[in-house]
Amino acid sequence: MPTTLKEFESVFPKLLEVLSEHAQQYKLPTNALEWYQKSLQHNTVGGKCNRGMSVVDSSEVLLGRPLTEKEYFQSATLGWCTELLQAFFLVSDDIMDESKTRRGAPCWYLMPEVGMVAINDAFMLESSIFVLLKKFFRSEPSYLDLIELFHEVTYQTELGQQCDLLTAPEDKVDLDNFSMEKYLFIITFKTAYYSFYLPVALSLHLLGLATPKNLKQAQDILIPLGQYFQIQDDYLDNYGAPETIGKIGTDIMDNKCSWLINQALQRASKDQREVLNQHYGRKDKASEAIVKEVFNELKLDEVYRATEEEEVSKIRKMVAELDETDGLKKGVFESFLGKIYKRSH
């Protein structure tokens, strides 16, 4: 049975206690300790925790049985390390993007008295991962692999973020800078590795099942799955109902190098291209509405539906052909696909 958010969240207080004790050993002043605890709580708990829970669910599928108490705790701890990584990225990303809200509340850097202290808080969220790994996995055979995996996936995500920031700065619109090639690089490195590959790779290492072959197999399926997820996210930003997706889409006004604008640029007539040049990335609703009209003229909703079926068909074919003799299970990928295929939020 897939884990529940309640079960997963029940592990966090123990981890918060460990992180607090680790900080206290350096005689951290009380106000600084309380700030650290508040940052951990605010930035790590309260989301959907899909990435973190995927570590637990992958472990159960790979073992083919319910997890023991120890196995659940270890898998959930690695899941929370994944959520800490996500928190580190989001706190940083919100500052870089000058975002206003996150999960229905003000972004951390906009909370009372936080400001640019949030930059150091982001560093501490990342460092907390390695405190937990040392505490709970130091004696595990997979310890070094777990550390290296977190370092490598962090680096990959930062490469994607750098490319995104340089390709689509909010204050300088240049659609000639966009391309599907750059877009695929951005979503592969900024999203797919840490959101899809990382949880499964963590489970494989934890359970002693990881081999070069099955890690490559996992990557070959999970990266396209992550790309599909981000394409879907970009589609929903424009075509999803705000009450369903839980936010108001801002990709057009934010000058995002999204799937939709890249598809539009490939299909636009000379006149439509000129309209996009004039109105994309502008901070006003009227320009946004004009861009949306071009998207509708180009029938990008139909293009998306055809792309979705094509991508999912490829992924299902790879899953069906998976050789399970090397420790991987088809159910790991079917679980991911079941959560995101045709999603509306």
PDB file of C-alpha atoms in Angstrom, residues 86-220:
ATOM      1  CA  GLN A  86      13.447  20.574  -2.484  1.00  0.00           C
ATOM      2  CA  ALA A  87      13.162  23.174   0.316  1.00  0.00           C
ATOM      3  CA  PHE A  88      16.728  24.370  -0.360  1.00  0.00           C
ATOM      4  CA  PHE A  89      15.897  24.793  -4.052  1.00  0.00           C
ATOM      5  CA  LEU A  90      12.560  26.532  -3.446  1.00  0.00           C
ATOM      6  CA  VAL A  91      13.811  29.047  -0.881  1.00  0.00           C
ATOM      7  CA  SER A  92      16.642  29.975  -3.278  1.00  0.00           C
ATOM      8  CA  ASP A  93      14.445  29.926  -6.375  1.00  0.00           C
ATOM      9  CA  ASP A  94      11.839  32.221  -4.818  1.00  0.00           C
ATOM     10  CA  ILE A  95      14.532  34.838  -4.092  1.00  0.00           C
ATOM     11  CA  MET A  96      15.950  34.601  -7.619  1.00  0.00           C
ATOM     12  CA  ASP A  97      12.477  34.804  -9.210  1.00  0.00           C
ATOM     13  CA  GLU A  98      11.217  37.429  -6.739  1.00  0.00           C
ATOM     14  CA  SER A  99       8.190  35.182  -6.154  1.00  0.00           C
ATOM     15  CA  LYS A 100       5.527  36.300  -3.699  1.00  0.00           C
ATOM     16  CA  THR A 101       3.794  33.145  -2.455  1.00  0.00           C
ATOM     17  CA  ARG A 102       4.668  29.512  -1.908  1.00  0.00           C
ATOM     18  CA  ARG A 103       2.117  26.865  -0.828  1.00  0.00           C
ATOM     19  CA  GLY A 104      -0.471  29.549  -0.183  1.00  0.00           C
ATOM     20  CA  ALA A 105       1.739  31.557   2.216  1.00  0.00           C
ATOM     21  CA  PRO A 106       4.332  34.303   1.706  1.00  0.00           C
ATOM     22  CA  CYS A 107       7.683  33.011   0.460  1.00  0.00           C
ATOM     23  CA  TRP A 108      10.185  32.488   3.277  1.00  0.00           C
ATOM     24  CA  TYR A 109      12.277  35.543   2.379  1.00  0.00           C
ATOM     25  CA  LEU A 110       9.107  37.684   2.606  1.00  0.00           C
ATOM     26  CA  MET A 111       8.141  36.429   6.055  1.00  0.00           C
ATOM     27  CA  PRO A 112       8.485  38.991   8.891  1.00  0.00           C
ATOM     28  CA  GLU A 113      12.150  39.747   9.732  1.00  0.00           C
ATOM     29  CA  VAL A 114      13.525  37.094   7.328  1.00  0.00           C
ATOM     30  CA  GLY A 115      14.648  38.992   4.224  1.00  0.00           C
ATOM     31  CA  MET A 116      18.046  37.931   2.901  1.00  0.00           C
ATOM     32  CA  VAL A 117      18.727  35.784   5.977  1.00  0.00           C
ATOM     33  CA  ALA A 118      16.804  33.296   3.802  1.00  0.00           C
ATOM     34  CA  ILE A 119      19.958  32.772   1.719  1.00  0.00           C
ATOM     35  CA  ASN A 120      21.803  31.358   4.719  1.00  0.00           C
ATOM     36  CA  ASP A 121      18.683  29.423   5.723  1.00  0.00           C
ATOM     37  CA  ALA A 122      18.738  27.777   2.286  1.00  0.00           C
ATOM     38  CA  PHE A 123      22.364  26.706   2.836  1.00  0.00           C
ATOM     39  CA  MET A 124      21.387  25.245   6.223  1.00  0.00           C
ATOM     40  CA  LEU A 125      18.517  23.285   4.696  1.00  0.00           C
ATOM     41  CA  GLU A 126      20.993  21.692   2.289  1.00  0.00           C
ATOM     42  CA  SER A 127      23.562  20.984   5.029  1.00  0.00           C
ATOM     43  CA  SER A 128      20.847  19.307   7.121  1.00  0.00           C
ATOM     44  CA  ILE A 129      20.670  16.518   4.517  1.00  0.00           C
ATOM     45  CA  PHE A 130      24.225  15.462   5.272  1.00  0.00           C
ATOM     46  CA  VAL A 131      23.730  15.681   9.035  1.00  0.00           C
ATOM     47  CA  LEU A 132      20.862  13.184   8.725  1.00  0.00           C
ATOM     48  CA  LEU A 133      22.772  10.915   6.346  1.00  0.00           C
ATOM     49  CA  LYS A 134      25.688  10.723   8.790  1.00  0.00           C
ATOM     50  CA  LYS A 135      23.434  10.120  11.793  1.00  0.00           C
ATOM     51  CA  PHE A 136      21.328   7.334  10.276  1.00  0.00           C
ATOM     52  CA  PHE A 137      23.367   5.793   7.444  1.00  0.00           C
ATOM     53  CA  ARG A 138      27.024   6.079   8.529  1.00  0.00           C
ATOM     54  CA  SER A 139      27.242   2.331   9.103  1.00  0.00           C
ATOM     55  CA  GLU A 140      25.259   1.345   5.980  1.00  0.00           C
ATOM     56  CA  PRO A 141      27.146  -0.027   2.947  1.00  0.00           C
ATOM     57  CA  SER A 142      25.300   2.536   0.813  1.00  0.00           C
ATOM     58  CA  TYR A 143      26.473   5.586   2.832  1.00  0.00           C
ATOM     59  CA  LEU A 144      29.010   6.900   0.311  1.00  0.00           C
ATOM     60  CA  ASP A 145      26.660   6.231  -2.626  1.00  0.00           C
ATOM     61  CA  LEU A 146      23.883   8.184  -0.885  1.00  0.00           C
ATOM     62  CA  ILE A 147      26.177  11.160  -0.258  1.00  0.00           C
ATOM     63  CA  GLU A 148      27.484  11.165  -3.830  1.00  0.00           C
ATOM     64  CA  LEU A 149      23.948  10.850  -5.219  1.00  0.00           C
ATOM     65  CA  PHE A 150      22.729  13.916  -3.317  1.00  0.00           C
ATOM     66  CA  HIS A 151      25.800  15.927  -4.363  1.00  0.00           C
ATOM     67  CA  GLU A 152      25.463  14.947  -8.034  1.00  0.00           C
ATOM     68  CA  VAL A 153      21.709  15.555  -8.271  1.00  0.00           C
ATOM     69  CA  THR A 154      22.122  18.929  -6.532  1.00  0.00           C
ATOM     70  CA  TYR A 155      24.751  19.903  -9.108  1.00  0.00           C
ATOM     71  CA  GLN A 156      22.554  18.714 -11.981  1.00  0.00           C
ATOM     72  CA  THR A 157      19.602  20.760 -10.691  1.00  0.00           C
ATOM     73  CA  GLU A 158      21.784  23.854 -10.344  1.00  0.00           C
ATOM     74  CA  LEU A 159      22.950  23.433 -13.958  1.00  0.00           C
ATOM     75  CA  GLY A 160      19.306  23.412 -15.056  1.00  0.00           C
ATOM     76  CA  GLN A 161      18.534  26.477 -12.950  1.00  0.00           C
ATOM     77  CA  GLN A 162      21.511  28.369 -14.367  1.00  0.00           C
ATOM     78  CA  CYS A 163      20.449  27.627 -17.937  1.00  0.00           C
ATOM     79  CA  ASP A 164      16.881  28.710 -17.076  1.00  0.00           C
ATOM     80  CA  LEU A 165      18.013  32.010 -15.525  1.00  0.00           C
ATOM     81  CA  LEU A 166      20.300  32.836 -18.459  1.00  0.00           C
ATOM     82  CA  THR A 167      17.770  31.787 -21.119  1.00  0.00           C
ATOM     83  CA  ALA A 168      14.744  33.596 -19.708  1.00  0.00           C
ATOM     84  CA  PRO A 169      15.593  36.488 -17.375  1.00  0.00           C
ATOM     85  CA  GLU A 170      12.361  38.121 -16.199  1.00  0.00           C
ATOM     86  CA  ASP A 171      13.516  41.649 -17.030  1.00  0.00           C
ATOM     87  CA  LYS A 172      14.870  41.021 -20.550  1.00  0.00           C
ATOM     88  CA  VAL A 173      12.593  39.359 -23.077  1.00  0.00           C
ATOM     89  CA  ASP A 174      14.317  37.848 -26.103  1.00  0.00           C
ATOM     90  CA  LEU A 175      12.370  35.022 -27.714  1.00  0.00           C
ATOM     91  CA  ASP A 176      15.279  34.367 -30.088  1.00  0.00           C
ATOM     92  CA  ASN A 177      17.050  32.977 -27.015  1.00  0.00           C
ATOM     93  CA  PHE A 178      14.430  30.217 -26.645  1.00  0.00           C
ATOM     94  CA  SER A 179      14.587  26.781 -28.265  1.00  0.00           C
ATOM     95  CA  MET A 180      13.200  23.309 -27.622  1.00  0.00           C
ATOM     96  CA  GLU A 181      16.781  22.103 -27.169  1.00  0.00           C
ATOM     97  CA  LYS A 182      17.378  24.562 -24.309  1.00  0.00           C
ATOM     98  CA  TYR A 183      13.924  23.843 -22.904  1.00  0.00           C
ATOM     99  CA  LEU A 184      14.595  20.093 -22.735  1.00  0.00           C
ATOM    100  CA  PHE A 185      17.966  20.719 -21.073  1.00  0.00           C
ATOM    101  CA  ILE A 186      16.351  22.960 -18.452  1.00  0.00           C
ATOM    102  CA  ILE A 187      13.528  20.586 -17.532  1.00  0.00           C
ATOM    103  CA  THR A 188      15.777  17.514 -17.561  1.00  0.00           C
ATOM    104  CA  PHE A 189      18.322  18.984 -15.179  1.00  0.00           C
ATOM    105  CA  LYS A 190      16.138  21.386 -13.172  1.00  0.00           C
ATOM    106  CA  THR A 191      13.241  18.975 -12.562  1.00  0.00           C
ATOM    107  CA  ALA A 192      13.544  15.408 -13.826  1.00  0.00           C
ATOM    108  CA  TYR A 193      16.688  14.279 -11.983  1.00  0.00           C
ATOM    109  CA  TYR A 194      15.759  15.334  -8.455  1.00  0.00           C
ATOM    110  CA  SER A 195      11.989  14.813  -8.760  1.00  0.00           C
ATOM    111  CA  PHE A 196      11.928  11.417 -10.467  1.00  0.00           C
ATOM    112  CA  TYR A 197      15.336   9.736 -10.667  1.00  0.00           C
ATOM    113  CA  LEU A 198      16.544  10.637  -7.158  1.00  0.00           C
ATOM    114  CA  PRO A 199      13.760   8.899  -5.129  1.00  0.00           C
ATOM    115  CA  VAL A 200      14.161   5.604  -7.005  1.00  0.00           C
ATOM    116  CA  ALA A 201      17.967   5.699  -6.984  1.00  0.00           C
ATOM    117  CA  LEU A 202      17.883   6.327  -3.211  1.00  0.00           C
ATOM    118  CA  SER A 203      15.683   3.246  -2.707  1.00  0.00           C
ATOM    119  CA  LEU A 204      17.915   1.066  -4.866  1.00  0.00           C
ATOM    120  CA  HIS A 205      21.029   2.124  -2.928  1.00  0.00           C
ATOM    121  CA  LEU A 206      19.351   1.795   0.479  1.00  0.00           C
ATOM    122  CA  LEU A 207      18.127  -1.723  -0.222  1.00  0.00           C
ATOM    123  CA  GLY A 208      21.472  -2.857  -1.660  1.00  0.00           C
ATOM    124  CA  LEU A 209      19.895  -3.449  -5.064  1.00  0.00           C
ATOM    125  CA  ALA A 210      21.686  -0.738  -7.048  1.00  0.00           C
ATOM    126  CA  THR A 211      23.799  -1.835 -10.005  1.00  0.00           C
ATOM    127  CA  PRO A 212      25.159   0.250 -12.901  1.00  0.00           C
ATOM    128  CA  LYS A 213      22.651  -1.542 -15.135  1.00  0.00           C
ATOM    129  CA  ASN A 214      19.486  -0.928 -13.132  1.00  0.00           C
ATOM    130  CA  LEU A 215      20.449   2.665 -12.266  1.00  0.00           C
ATOM    131  CA  LYS A 216      20.810   3.276 -16.020  1.00  0.00           C
ATOM    132  CA  GLN A 217      17.475   1.533 -16.676  1.00  0.00           C
ATOM    133  CA  ALA A 218      15.811   3.686 -14.021  1.00  0.00           C
ATOM    134  CA  GLN A 219      17.316   6.854 -15.491  1.00  0.00           C
ATOM    135  CA  ASP A 220      16.279   5.928 -19.040  1.00  0.00           C
TER     136      ASP A 220
END
